[in-house]
Amino acid sequence: AKYLTDQITLAYKPDEDHLKKSYPYSFLMEVTYRLTENSLDIWAQIQNHAARPMPHTLGWHPYFRVSDLTQVSDSGFESISG
């Protein structure tokens, strides 16, 4: 993992033997989390190391424990199209 005072990047490269059994593609996935004054920014990058196209998808499932839901808001999803 690489880190700065406001940012961390985590990398995941599965064991090749495990991949052959469950997902026959070699890849590297990096996820970067950055805290700003008003937000948490998250980026993901997947590098396909296989010799053929690699099907994949990402899903975010954040869970934040809060004591007062009236003080919570979300934003930044307006530009996402389905």
PDB file of N, CA and C in Angstrom, residues 11-42:
ATOM      1  N   ALA A  11      -3.518  -2.329  -3.193  1.00  0.00           N
ATOM      2  CA  ALA A  11      -3.380  -3.155  -4.396  1.00  0.00           C
ATOM      3  C   ALA A  11      -3.715  -4.604  -4.064  1.00  0.00           C
ATOM      4  N   TYR A  12      -4.340  -5.284  -5.037  1.00  0.00           N
ATOM      5  CA  TYR A  12      -4.690  -6.696  -4.882  1.00  0.00           C
ATOM      6  C   TYR A  12      -4.317  -7.432  -6.157  1.00  0.00           C
ATOM      7  N   LYS A  13      -3.469  -8.445  -6.028  1.00  0.00           N
ATOM      8  CA  LYS A  13      -3.117  -9.324  -7.135  1.00  0.00           C
ATOM      9  C   LYS A  13      -3.318 -10.753  -6.638  1.00  0.00           C
ATOM     10  N   PRO A  14      -4.378 -11.422  -7.109  1.00  0.00           N
ATOM     11  CA  PRO A  14      -4.672 -12.769  -6.613  1.00  0.00           C
ATOM     12  C   PRO A  14      -3.570 -13.773  -6.936  1.00  0.00           C
ATOM     13  N   ASP A  15      -3.458 -14.766  -6.098  1.00  0.00           N
ATOM     14  CA  ASP A  15      -2.537 -15.875  -6.310  1.00  0.00           C
ATOM     15  C   ASP A  15      -2.935 -16.615  -7.590  1.00  0.00           C
ATOM     16  N   GLU A  16      -1.985 -16.909  -8.447  1.00  0.00           N
ATOM     17  CA  GLU A  16      -2.260 -17.543  -9.742  1.00  0.00           C
ATOM     18  C   GLU A  16      -2.957 -18.899  -9.595  1.00  0.00           C
ATOM     19  N   ASP A  17      -2.570 -19.715  -8.632  1.00  0.00           N
ATOM     20  CA  ASP A  17      -3.205 -21.021  -8.444  1.00  0.00           C
ATOM     21  C   ASP A  17      -4.674 -20.863  -8.062  1.00  0.00           C
ATOM     22  N   HIS A  18      -4.961 -19.898  -7.212  1.00  0.00           N
ATOM     23  CA  HIS A  18      -6.343 -19.647  -6.819  1.00  0.00           C
ATOM     24  C   HIS A  18      -7.164 -19.174  -8.020  1.00  0.00           C
ATOM     25  N   LEU A  19      -6.579 -18.345  -8.857  1.00  0.00           N
ATOM     26  CA  LEU A  19      -7.293 -17.828 -10.032  1.00  0.00           C
ATOM     27  C   LEU A  19      -7.723 -18.942 -10.972  1.00  0.00           C
ATOM     28  N   LYS A  20      -6.870 -19.898 -11.198  1.00  0.00           N
ATOM     29  CA  LYS A  20      -7.187 -20.988 -12.128  1.00  0.00           C
ATOM     30  C   LYS A  20      -8.453 -21.730 -11.707  1.00  0.00           C
ATOM     31  N   LYS A  21      -8.721 -21.776 -10.411  1.00  0.00           N
ATOM     32  CA  LYS A  21      -9.884 -22.489  -9.903  1.00  0.00           C
ATOM     33  C   LYS A  21     -11.164 -21.652  -9.971  1.00  0.00           C
ATOM     34  N   SER A  22     -11.058 -20.341  -9.770  1.00  0.00           N
ATOM     35  CA  SER A  22     -12.268 -19.538  -9.647  1.00  0.00           C
ATOM     36  C   SER A  22     -12.445 -18.466 -10.730  1.00  0.00           C
ATOM     37  N   TYR A  23     -11.374 -17.927 -11.250  1.00  0.00           N
ATOM     38  CA  TYR A  23     -11.461 -16.834 -12.222  1.00  0.00           C
ATOM     39  C   TYR A  23     -10.182 -16.869 -13.042  1.00  0.00           C
ATOM     40  N   PRO A  24     -10.216 -17.428 -14.241  1.00  0.00           N
ATOM     41  CA  PRO A  24      -8.990 -17.732 -14.991  1.00  0.00           C
ATOM     42  C   PRO A  24      -8.351 -16.545 -15.716  1.00  0.00           C
ATOM     43  N   TYR A  25      -8.209 -15.431 -15.007  1.00  0.00           N
ATOM     44  CA  TYR A  25      -7.574 -14.236 -15.578  1.00  0.00           C
ATOM     45  C   TYR A  25      -6.579 -13.689 -14.567  1.00  0.00           C
ATOM     46  N   SER A  26      -5.476 -13.219 -15.063  1.00  0.00           N
ATOM     47  CA  SER A  26      -4.483 -12.582 -14.209  1.00  0.00           C
ATOM     48  C   SER A  26      -4.736 -11.079 -14.249  1.00  0.00           C
ATOM     49  N   PHE A  27      -4.766 -10.438 -13.073  1.00  0.00           N
ATOM     50  CA  PHE A  27      -5.029  -9.006 -13.038  1.00  0.00           C
ATOM     51  C   PHE A  27      -4.436  -8.377 -11.787  1.00  0.00           C
ATOM     52  N   LEU A  28      -4.375  -7.065 -11.817  1.00  0.00           N
ATOM     53  CA  LEU A  28      -3.992  -6.263 -10.662  1.00  0.00           C
ATOM     54  C   LEU A  28      -5.088  -5.231 -10.465  1.00  0.00           C
ATOM     55  N   MET A  29      -5.595  -5.129  -9.244  1.00  0.00           N
ATOM     56  CA  MET A  29      -6.610  -4.128  -8.929  1.00  0.00           C
ATOM     57  C   MET A  29      -6.050  -3.174  -7.888  1.00  0.00           C
ATOM     58  N   GLU A  30      -6.199  -1.883  -8.149  1.00  0.00           N
ATOM     59  CA  GLU A  30      -5.791  -0.858  -7.196  1.00  0.00           C
ATOM     60  C   GLU A  30      -6.997   0.020  -6.881  1.00  0.00           C
ATOM     61  N   VAL A  31      -7.186   0.301  -5.602  1.00  0.00           N
ATOM     62  CA  VAL A  31      -8.249   1.198  -5.163  1.00  0.00           C
ATOM     63  C   VAL A  31      -7.597   2.299  -4.339  1.00  0.00           C
ATOM     64  N   THR A  32      -7.911   3.531  -4.702  1.00  0.00           N
ATOM     65  CA  THR A  32      -7.364   4.690  -4.002  1.00  0.00           C
ATOM     66  C   THR A  32      -8.492   5.405  -3.273  1.00  0.00           C
ATOM     67  N   TYR A  33      -8.250   5.707  -2.011  1.00  0.00           N
ATOM     68  CA  TYR A  33      -9.175   6.469  -1.179  1.00  0.00           C
ATOM     69  C   TYR A  33      -8.492   7.780  -0.818  1.00  0.00           C
ATOM     70  N   ARG A  34      -9.204   8.893  -1.014  1.00  0.00           N
ATOM     71  CA  ARG A  34      -8.636  10.201  -0.660  1.00  0.00           C
ATOM     72  C   ARG A  34      -9.658  10.997   0.137  1.00  0.00           C
ATOM     73  N   LEU A  35      -9.213  11.527   1.254  1.00  0.00           N
ATOM     74  CA  LEU A  35     -10.050  12.400   2.068  1.00  0.00           C
ATOM     75  C   LEU A  35      -9.762  13.845   1.712  1.00  0.00           C
ATOM     76  N   THR A  36     -10.825  14.595   1.471  1.00  0.00           N
ATOM     77  CA  THR A  36     -10.693  16.034   1.307  1.00  0.00           C
ATOM     78  C   THR A  36     -11.453  16.685   2.461  1.00  0.00           C
ATOM     79  N   GLU A  37     -11.512  17.979   2.444  1.00  0.00           N
ATOM     80  CA  GLU A  37     -12.205  18.670   3.535  1.00  0.00           C
ATOM     81  C   GLU A  37     -13.681  18.275   3.609  1.00  0.00           C
ATOM     82  N   ASN A  38     -14.287  18.041   2.433  1.00  0.00           N
ATOM     83  CA  ASN A  38     -15.728  17.779   2.413  1.00  0.00           C
ATOM     84  C   ASN A  38     -16.127  16.457   1.772  1.00  0.00           C
ATOM     85  N   SER A  39     -15.181  15.589   1.455  1.00  0.00           N
ATOM     86  CA  SER A  39     -15.585  14.376   0.740  1.00  0.00           C
ATOM     87  C   SER A  39     -14.593  13.239   0.937  1.00  0.00           C
ATOM     88  N   LEU A  40     -15.056  12.066   0.548  1.00  0.00           N
ATOM     89  CA  LEU A  40     -14.217  10.877   0.423  1.00  0.00           C
ATOM     90  C   LEU A  40     -14.264  10.499  -1.047  1.00  0.00           C
ATOM     91  N   ASP A  41     -13.131  10.569  -1.740  1.00  0.00           N
ATOM     92  CA  ASP A  41     -13.048  10.224  -3.154  1.00  0.00           C
ATOM     93  C   ASP A  41     -12.472   8.822  -3.280  1.00  0.00           C
ATOM     94  N   ILE A  42     -13.060   8.023  -4.172  1.00  0.00           N
ATOM     95  CA  ILE A  42     -12.626   6.641  -4.366  1.00  0.00           C
ATOM     96  C   ILE A  42     -12.421   6.393  -5.853  1.00  0.00           C
TER      97      ILE A  42
END
